[in-house]
Tab-separated table of C-alpha atoms in Angstrom:
chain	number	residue	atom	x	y	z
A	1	UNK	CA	0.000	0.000	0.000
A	2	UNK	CA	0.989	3.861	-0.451
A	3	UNK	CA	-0.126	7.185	-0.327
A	4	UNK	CA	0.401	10.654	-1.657
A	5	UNK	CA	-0.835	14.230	-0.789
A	6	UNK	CA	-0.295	16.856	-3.491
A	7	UNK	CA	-1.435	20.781	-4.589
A	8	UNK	CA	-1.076	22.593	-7.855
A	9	UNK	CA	-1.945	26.094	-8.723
A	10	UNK	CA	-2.630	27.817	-11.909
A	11	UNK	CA	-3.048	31.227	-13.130
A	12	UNK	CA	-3.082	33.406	-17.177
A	13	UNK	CA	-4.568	35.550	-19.212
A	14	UNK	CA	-6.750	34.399	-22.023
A	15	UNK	CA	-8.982	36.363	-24.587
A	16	UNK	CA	-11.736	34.638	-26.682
A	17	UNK	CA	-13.450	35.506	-29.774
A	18	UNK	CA	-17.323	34.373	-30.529
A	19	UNK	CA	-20.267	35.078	-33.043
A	20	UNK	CA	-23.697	35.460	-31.827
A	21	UNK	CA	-26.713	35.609	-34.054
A	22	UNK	CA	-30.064	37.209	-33.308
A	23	UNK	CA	-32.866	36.450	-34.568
A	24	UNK	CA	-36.586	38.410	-33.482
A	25	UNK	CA	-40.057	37.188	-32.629
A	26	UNK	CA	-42.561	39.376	-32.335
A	27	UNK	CA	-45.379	36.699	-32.518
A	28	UNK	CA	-45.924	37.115	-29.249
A	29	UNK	CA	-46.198	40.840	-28.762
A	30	UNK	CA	-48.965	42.971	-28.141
A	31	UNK	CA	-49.961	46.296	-26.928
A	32	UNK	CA	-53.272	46.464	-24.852
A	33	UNK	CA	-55.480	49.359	-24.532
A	34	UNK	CA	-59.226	50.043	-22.680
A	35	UNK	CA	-60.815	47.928	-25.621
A	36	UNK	CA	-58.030	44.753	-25.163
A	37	UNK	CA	-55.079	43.720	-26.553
A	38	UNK	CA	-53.997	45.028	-29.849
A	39	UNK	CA	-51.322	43.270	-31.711
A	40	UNK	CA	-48.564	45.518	-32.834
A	41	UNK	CA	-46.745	45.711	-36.589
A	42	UNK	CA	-44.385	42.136	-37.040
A	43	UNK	CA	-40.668	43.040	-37.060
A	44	UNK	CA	-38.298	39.875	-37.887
A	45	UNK	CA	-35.061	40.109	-38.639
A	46	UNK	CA	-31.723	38.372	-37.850
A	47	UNK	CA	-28.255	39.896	-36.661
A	48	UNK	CA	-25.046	38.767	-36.608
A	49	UNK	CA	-22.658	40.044	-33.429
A	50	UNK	CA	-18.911	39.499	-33.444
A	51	UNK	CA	-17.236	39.832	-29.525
A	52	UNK	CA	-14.168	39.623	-27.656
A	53	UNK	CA	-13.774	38.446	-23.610
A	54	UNK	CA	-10.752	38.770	-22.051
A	55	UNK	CA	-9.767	36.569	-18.957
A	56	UNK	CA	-7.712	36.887	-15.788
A	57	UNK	CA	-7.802	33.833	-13.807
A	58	UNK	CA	-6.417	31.682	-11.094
A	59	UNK	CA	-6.882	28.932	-8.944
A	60	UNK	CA	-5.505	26.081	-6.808
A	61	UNK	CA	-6.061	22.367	-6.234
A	62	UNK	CA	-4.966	19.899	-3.216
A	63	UNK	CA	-5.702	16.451	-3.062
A	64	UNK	CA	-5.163	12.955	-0.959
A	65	UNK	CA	-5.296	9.844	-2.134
A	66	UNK	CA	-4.311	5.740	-1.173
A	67	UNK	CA	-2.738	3.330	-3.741
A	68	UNK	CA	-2.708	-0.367	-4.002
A	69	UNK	CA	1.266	-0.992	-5.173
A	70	UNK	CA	2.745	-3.323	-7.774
A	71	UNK	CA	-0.409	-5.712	-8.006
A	72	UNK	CA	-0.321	-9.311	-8.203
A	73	UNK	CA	3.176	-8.950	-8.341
A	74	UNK	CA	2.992	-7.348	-12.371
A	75	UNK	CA	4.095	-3.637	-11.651
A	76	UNK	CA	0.845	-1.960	-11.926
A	77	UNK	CA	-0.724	0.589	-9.685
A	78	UNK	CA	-3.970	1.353	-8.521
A	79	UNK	CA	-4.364	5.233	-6.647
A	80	UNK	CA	-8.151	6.827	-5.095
A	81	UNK	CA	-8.119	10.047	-4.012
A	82	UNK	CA	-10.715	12.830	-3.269
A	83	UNK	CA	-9.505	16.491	-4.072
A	84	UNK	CA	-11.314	20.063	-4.215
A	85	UNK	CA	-10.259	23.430	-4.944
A	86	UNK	CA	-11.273	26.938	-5.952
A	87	UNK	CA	-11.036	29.264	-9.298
A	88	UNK	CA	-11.559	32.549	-9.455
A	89	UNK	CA	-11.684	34.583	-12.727
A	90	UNK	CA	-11.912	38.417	-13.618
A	91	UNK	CA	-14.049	38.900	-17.731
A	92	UNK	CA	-14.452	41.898	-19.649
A	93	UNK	CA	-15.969	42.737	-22.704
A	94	UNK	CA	-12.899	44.354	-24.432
A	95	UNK	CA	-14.803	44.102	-28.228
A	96	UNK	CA	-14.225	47.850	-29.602
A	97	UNK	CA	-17.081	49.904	-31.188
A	98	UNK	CA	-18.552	49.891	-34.383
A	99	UNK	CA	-19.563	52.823	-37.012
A	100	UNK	CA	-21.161	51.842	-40.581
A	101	UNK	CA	-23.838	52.898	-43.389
A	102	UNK	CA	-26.551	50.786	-44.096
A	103	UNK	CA	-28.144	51.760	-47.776
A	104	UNK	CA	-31.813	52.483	-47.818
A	105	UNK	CA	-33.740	52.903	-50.874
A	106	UNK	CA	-34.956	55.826	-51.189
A	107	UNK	CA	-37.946	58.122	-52.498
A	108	UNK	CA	-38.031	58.549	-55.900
A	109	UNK	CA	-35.030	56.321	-56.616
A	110	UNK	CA	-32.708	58.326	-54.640
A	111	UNK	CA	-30.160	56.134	-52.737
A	112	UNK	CA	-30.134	57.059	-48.626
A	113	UNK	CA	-28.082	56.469	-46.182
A	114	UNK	CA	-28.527	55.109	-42.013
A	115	UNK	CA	-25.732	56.143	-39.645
A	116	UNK	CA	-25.653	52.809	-37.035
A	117	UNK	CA	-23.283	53.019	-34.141
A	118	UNK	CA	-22.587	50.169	-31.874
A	119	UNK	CA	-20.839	51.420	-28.505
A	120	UNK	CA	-17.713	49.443	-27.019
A	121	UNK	CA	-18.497	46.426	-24.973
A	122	UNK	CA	-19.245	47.085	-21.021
A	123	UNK	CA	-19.761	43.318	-19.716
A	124	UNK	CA	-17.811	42.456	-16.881
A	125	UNK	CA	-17.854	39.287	-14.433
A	126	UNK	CA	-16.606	37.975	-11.959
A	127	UNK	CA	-16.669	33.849	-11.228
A	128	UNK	CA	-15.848	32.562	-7.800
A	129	UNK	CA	-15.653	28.324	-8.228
A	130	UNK	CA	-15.121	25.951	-5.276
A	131	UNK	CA	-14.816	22.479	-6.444
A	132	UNK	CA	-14.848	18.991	-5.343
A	133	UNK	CA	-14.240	15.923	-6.582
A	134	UNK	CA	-13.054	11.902	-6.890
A	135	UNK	CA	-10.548	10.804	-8.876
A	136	UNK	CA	-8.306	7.194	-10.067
A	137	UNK	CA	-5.276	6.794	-12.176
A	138	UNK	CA	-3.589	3.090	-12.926
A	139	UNK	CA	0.096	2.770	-14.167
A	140	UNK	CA	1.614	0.194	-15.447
A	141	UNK	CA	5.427	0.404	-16.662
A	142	UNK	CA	5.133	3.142	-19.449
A	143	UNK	CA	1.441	3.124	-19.782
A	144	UNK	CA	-0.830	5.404	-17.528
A	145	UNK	CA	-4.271	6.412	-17.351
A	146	UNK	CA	-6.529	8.872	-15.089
A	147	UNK	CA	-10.073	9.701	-14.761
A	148	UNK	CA	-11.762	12.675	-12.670
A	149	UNK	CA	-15.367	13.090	-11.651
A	150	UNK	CA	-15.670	16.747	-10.183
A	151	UNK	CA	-18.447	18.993	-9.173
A	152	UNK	CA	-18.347	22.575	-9.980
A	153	UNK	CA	-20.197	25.838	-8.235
A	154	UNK	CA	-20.192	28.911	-10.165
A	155	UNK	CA	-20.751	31.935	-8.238
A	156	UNK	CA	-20.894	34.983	-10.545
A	157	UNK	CA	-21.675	38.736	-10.301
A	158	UNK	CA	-22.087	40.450	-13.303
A	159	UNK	CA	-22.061	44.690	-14.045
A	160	UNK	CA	-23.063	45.331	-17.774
A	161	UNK	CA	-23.995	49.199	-17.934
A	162	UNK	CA	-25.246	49.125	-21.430
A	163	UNK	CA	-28.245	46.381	-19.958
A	164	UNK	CA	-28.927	47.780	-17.379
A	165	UNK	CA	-26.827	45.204	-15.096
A	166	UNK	CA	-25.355	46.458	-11.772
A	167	UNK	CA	-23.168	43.778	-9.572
A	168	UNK	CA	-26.275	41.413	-10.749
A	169	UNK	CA	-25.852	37.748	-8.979
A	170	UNK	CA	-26.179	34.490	-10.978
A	171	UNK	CA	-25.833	31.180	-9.421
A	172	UNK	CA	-24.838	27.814	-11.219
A	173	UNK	CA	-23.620	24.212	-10.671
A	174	UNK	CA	-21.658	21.690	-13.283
A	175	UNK	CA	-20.443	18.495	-13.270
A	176	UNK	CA	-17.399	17.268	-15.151
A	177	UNK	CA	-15.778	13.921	-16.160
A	178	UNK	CA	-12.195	13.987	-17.434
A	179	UNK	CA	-10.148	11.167	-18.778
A	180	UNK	CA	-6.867	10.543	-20.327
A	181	UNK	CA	-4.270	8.270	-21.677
A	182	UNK	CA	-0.883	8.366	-22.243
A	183	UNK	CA	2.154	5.980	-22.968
A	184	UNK	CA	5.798	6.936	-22.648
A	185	UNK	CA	8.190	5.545	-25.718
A	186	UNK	CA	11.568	5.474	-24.042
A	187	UNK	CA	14.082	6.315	-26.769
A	188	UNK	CA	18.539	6.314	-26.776
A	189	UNK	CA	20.443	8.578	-24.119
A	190	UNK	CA	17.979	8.970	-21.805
A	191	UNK	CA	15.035	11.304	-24.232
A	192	UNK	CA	11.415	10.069	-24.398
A	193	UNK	CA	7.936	11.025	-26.233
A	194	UNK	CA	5.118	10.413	-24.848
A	195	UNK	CA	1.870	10.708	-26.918
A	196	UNK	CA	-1.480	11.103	-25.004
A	197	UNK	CA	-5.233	11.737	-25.474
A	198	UNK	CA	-8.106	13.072	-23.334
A	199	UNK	CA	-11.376	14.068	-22.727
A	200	UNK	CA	-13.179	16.410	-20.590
A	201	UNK	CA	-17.654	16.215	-20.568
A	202	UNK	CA	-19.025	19.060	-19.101
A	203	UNK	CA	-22.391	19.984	-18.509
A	204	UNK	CA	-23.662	23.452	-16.491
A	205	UNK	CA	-27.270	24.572	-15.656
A	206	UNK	CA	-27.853	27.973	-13.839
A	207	UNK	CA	-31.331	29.570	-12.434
A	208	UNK	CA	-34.199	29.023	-14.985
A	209	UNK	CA	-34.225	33.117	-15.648
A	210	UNK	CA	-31.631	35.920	-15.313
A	211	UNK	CA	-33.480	38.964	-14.951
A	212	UNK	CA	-32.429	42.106	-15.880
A	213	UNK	CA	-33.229	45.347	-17.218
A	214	UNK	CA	-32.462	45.727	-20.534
A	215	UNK	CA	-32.812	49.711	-21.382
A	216	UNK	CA	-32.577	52.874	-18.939
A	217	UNK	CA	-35.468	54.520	-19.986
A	218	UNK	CA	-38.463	55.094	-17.475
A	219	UNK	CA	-40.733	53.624	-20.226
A	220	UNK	CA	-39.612	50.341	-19.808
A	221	UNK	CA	-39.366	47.620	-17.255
A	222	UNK	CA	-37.029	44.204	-16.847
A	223	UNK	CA	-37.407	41.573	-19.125
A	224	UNK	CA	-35.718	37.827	-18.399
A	225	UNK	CA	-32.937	35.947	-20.539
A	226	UNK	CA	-33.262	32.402	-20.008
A	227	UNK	CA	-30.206	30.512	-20.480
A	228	UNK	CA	-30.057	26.945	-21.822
A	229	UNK	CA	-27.740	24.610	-20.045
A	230	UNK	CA	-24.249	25.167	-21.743
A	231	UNK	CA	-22.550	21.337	-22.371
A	232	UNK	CA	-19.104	21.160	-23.323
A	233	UNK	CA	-17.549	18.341	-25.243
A	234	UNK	CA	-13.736	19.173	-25.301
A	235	UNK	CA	-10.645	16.591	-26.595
A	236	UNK	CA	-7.389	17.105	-27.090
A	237	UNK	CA	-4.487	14.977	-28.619
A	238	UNK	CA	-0.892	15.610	-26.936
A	239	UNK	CA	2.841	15.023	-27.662
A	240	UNK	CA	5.137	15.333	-25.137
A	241	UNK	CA	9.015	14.919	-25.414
A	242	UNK	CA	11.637	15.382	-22.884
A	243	UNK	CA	14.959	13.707	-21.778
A	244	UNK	CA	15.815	13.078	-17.738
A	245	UNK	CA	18.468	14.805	-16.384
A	246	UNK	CA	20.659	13.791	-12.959
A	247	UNK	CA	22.239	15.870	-11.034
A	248	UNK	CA	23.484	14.437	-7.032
A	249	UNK	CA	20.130	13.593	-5.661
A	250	UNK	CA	17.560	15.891	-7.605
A	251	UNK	CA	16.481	13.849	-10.829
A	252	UNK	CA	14.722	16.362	-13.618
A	253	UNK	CA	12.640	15.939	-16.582
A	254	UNK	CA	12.336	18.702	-18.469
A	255	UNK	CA	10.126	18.471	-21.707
A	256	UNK	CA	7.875	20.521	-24.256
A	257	UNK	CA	4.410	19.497	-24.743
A	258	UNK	CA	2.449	20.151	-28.178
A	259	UNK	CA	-1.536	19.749	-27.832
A	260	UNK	CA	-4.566	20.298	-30.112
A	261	UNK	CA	-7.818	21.231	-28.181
A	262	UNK	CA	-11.177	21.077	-29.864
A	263	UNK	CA	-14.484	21.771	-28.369
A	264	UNK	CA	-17.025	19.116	-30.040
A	265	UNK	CA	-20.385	20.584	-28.332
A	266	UNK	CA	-23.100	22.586	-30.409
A	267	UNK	CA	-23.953	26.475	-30.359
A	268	UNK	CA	-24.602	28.302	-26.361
A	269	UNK	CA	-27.962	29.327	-26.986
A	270	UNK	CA	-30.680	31.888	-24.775
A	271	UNK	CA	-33.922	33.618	-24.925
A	272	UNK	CA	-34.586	37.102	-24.217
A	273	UNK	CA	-38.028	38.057	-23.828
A	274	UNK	CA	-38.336	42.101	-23.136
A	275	UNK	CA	-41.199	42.509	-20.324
A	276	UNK	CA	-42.307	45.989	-19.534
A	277	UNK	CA	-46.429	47.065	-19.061
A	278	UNK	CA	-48.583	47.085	-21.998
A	279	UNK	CA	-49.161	50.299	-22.532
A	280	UNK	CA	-46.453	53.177	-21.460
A	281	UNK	CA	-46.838	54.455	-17.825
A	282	UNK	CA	-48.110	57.921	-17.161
A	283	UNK	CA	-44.823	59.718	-16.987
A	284	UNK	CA	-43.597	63.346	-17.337
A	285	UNK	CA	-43.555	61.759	-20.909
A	286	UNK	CA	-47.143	61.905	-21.361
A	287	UNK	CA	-49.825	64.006	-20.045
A	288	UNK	CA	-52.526	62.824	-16.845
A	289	UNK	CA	-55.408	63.508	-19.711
A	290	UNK	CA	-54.037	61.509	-22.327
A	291	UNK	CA	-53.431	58.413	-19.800
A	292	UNK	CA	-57.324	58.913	-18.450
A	293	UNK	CA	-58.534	57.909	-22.858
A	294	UNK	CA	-60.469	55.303	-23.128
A	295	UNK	CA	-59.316	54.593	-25.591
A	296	UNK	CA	-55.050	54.694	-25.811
A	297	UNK	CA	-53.785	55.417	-29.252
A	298	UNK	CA	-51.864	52.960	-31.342
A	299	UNK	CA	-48.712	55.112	-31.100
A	300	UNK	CA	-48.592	54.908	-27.105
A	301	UNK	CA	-48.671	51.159	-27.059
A	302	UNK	CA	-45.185	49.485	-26.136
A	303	UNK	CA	-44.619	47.927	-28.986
A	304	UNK	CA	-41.749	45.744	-27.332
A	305	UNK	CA	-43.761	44.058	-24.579
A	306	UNK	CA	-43.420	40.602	-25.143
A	307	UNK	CA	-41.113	40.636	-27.882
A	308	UNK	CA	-38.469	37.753	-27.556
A	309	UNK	CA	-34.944	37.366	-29.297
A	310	UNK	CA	-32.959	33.952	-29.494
A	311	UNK	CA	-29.120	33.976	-29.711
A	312	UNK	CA	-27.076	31.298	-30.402
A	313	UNK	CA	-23.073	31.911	-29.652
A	314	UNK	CA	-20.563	30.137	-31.212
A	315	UNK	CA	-18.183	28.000	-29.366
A	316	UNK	CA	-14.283	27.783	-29.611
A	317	UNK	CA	-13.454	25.453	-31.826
A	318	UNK	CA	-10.419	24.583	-32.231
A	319	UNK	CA	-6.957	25.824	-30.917
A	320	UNK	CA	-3.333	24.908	-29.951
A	321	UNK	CA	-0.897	24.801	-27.026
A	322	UNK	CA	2.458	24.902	-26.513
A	323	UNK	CA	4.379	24.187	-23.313
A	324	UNK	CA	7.226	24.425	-21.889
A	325	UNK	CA	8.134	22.489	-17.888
A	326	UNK	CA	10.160	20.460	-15.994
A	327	UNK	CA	8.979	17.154	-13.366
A	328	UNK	CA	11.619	16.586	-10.654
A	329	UNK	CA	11.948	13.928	-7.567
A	330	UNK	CA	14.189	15.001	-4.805
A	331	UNK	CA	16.186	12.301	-3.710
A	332	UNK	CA	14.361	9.537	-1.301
A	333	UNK	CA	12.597	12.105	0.112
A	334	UNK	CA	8.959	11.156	-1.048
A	335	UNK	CA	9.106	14.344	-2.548
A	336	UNK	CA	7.734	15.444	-6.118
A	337	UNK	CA	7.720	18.682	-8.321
A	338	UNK	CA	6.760	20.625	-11.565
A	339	UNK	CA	6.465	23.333	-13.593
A	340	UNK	CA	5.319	24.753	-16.647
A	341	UNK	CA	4.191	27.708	-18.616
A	342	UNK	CA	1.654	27.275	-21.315
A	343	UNK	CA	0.637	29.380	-24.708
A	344	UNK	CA	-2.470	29.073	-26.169
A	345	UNK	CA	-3.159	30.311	-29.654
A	346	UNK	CA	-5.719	29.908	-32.835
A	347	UNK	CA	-8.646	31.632	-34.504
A	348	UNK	CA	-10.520	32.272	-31.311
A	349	UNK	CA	-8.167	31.674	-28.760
A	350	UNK	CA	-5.133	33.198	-27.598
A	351	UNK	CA	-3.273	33.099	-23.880
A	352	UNK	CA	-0.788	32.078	-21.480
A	353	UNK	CA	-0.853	30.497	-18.149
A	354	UNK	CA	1.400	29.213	-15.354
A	355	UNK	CA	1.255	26.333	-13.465
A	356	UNK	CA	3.296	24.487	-10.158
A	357	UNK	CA	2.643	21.482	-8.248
A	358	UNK	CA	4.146	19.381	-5.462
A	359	UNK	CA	3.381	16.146	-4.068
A	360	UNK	CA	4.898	14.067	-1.466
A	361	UNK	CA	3.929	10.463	-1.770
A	362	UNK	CA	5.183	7.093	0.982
């Protein structure tokens, strides 16, 4: 029998590119005065949204875990732990603003012109994760494989100024299963490669509806977004080669590591429906007479009560890694080590992140 306790932490940078499209319903609205509901004019459309988050995040990990040695006598080992941790991470919206001209026909044949602005993005989050989990990993000479089932808890506060979000709460939970396989090819004076493969499921649900207020005018009131579950489906295939180095009783292994990540799930998708009443509030806006008609005109119905707009964001895809590290064992000391800095990079990807661990094993 044996034994090992162990931590790691872990902390980048890393900015992401997506594309959401938009599409409108307004099926569903209506405007109601004294006589009822009235159904306002149909607007459909769809519209495409190009955005950029950027990431500062960090974390740490500690586990324990017991290990049946060499069994049956054929050099394999079987290790159980139980581990948890915590993440934190700081997003902005850094995507810049937007000026074009949208051609209009015109009266008469005449050719006009729309100015459309779209301000700089002002989304910002942060996520506070405490995590548990069980894991296993078997080796056997060269040959090594791991699997992790972990439970995540996403506590996130979110300030978007343009929606009307201020330090708005949002609560989730995820679960995750992560495997992987590797085998080490010894080759002459001491160098190795080791290619591996992995998998990591990943499936996160949060409150049925987000509420918040989507414009800052007095005219109209919260509406929801109601976020699908968002599933992740992410492998990656790795080559690692390195050489082993001794020096008196500290024995090194310093490598570089090549991976390929791509993210197999489907499109995150939500619904926004816009709430406010039915007809606009007496304000300042309007006069106490005109709010006393029987019956309201047309023009003073809120025409977006009701009105709902799916999104669908694209995901990843597909990106690379680089690394560069070093594994050491002190001596008979039971003690372990490593390091490593990592580079991601690709269409809608790009980062960096550092990484340490120790573990002390008898």
């Amino acid at each position: 029998m044996g034994g090992g306790v162990w931590g790691r932490a872990v902390g980048g940078v890393v900015e992401t590119k997506s594309e959401t499209i938009g599409t409108v319903d307004t099926s569903q609205a209506r405007g109601s005065g004294s006589n009822g509901p009235a159904p306002v004019p149909p607007v459909t459309g769809t519209g495409t949204c190009k955005g950029e988050l950027k990431e500062t995040y960090g974390g740490y990990q500690f586990g324990f875990d017991l290990g049946a040695l060499n069994l049956g006598g054929t050099g394999g080992n079987l290790h159980f732990g139980v581990m948890a941790g915590y993440f934190d991470s700081r997003s902005r919206d850094v995507t810049g603003d937007l000026a074009y001209q949208k051609v209009l026909p015109g009266i008469g044949g005449v050719i006009d012109t729309l100015d459309i602005y779209s301000p700089a993005g002002g989304f910002r989050a942060e996520t506070q994760v405490p995590f548990l989990g069980l894991y296993s990993a078997f080796t056997q000479g060269n040959f090594v494989v791991d699997v992790q089932v972990r439970q995540d808890f996403y506590l996130m506060r979110m300030t978007d100024q343009l929606n009307g979000l201020s330090d708005q709460p949002q609560q989730a939970s995820g679960i995750s299963v992560l495997g992987n396989l590797a085998y080490k090819l010894p080759l002459p004076a001491d160098w190795f490669i080791e290619p591996s493969g992995g998998l990591i499921l990943l499936s996160r649900s949060g409150r049925p509806d987000q509420r918040a207020r989507f414009s800052n005018l007095p005219v109209l009131q919260p509406g929801t977004v109601t976020i699908d579950d968002i599933e992740s489906v992410m492998g990656r295939a790795s080559v690692r080669i390195g050489t082993t180095i001794k020096a008196g009783p500290i024995t090194s292994s310093p490598f570089v590591t090549g991976t390929v990540f791509h993210e197999f799930a489907k499109d995150a998708t939500a619904t926004s429906r816009i709430g406010g009443p039915e007809q606009y509030p007496c304000t300042l806006l309007f006069s106490q007479s005109l709010c006393n008609l029987q019956n309201v005109p047309s023009f003073f119905l809120n025409q977006y009560h009701n009105q709902i707009l799916s999104t669908s964001t694209s995901r990843v895809g597909t990106f690379y890694q680089v690394g560069l590290g070093s594994a050491a064992a002190f001596g008979n000391s039971g003690w372990l080590g490593y390091g490593r800095v990592d580079f991601k990079f690709g269409d809608n990807v790009e980062g960096w992140n550092l990484s340490a661990g120790l573990r002390y094993i008898w």
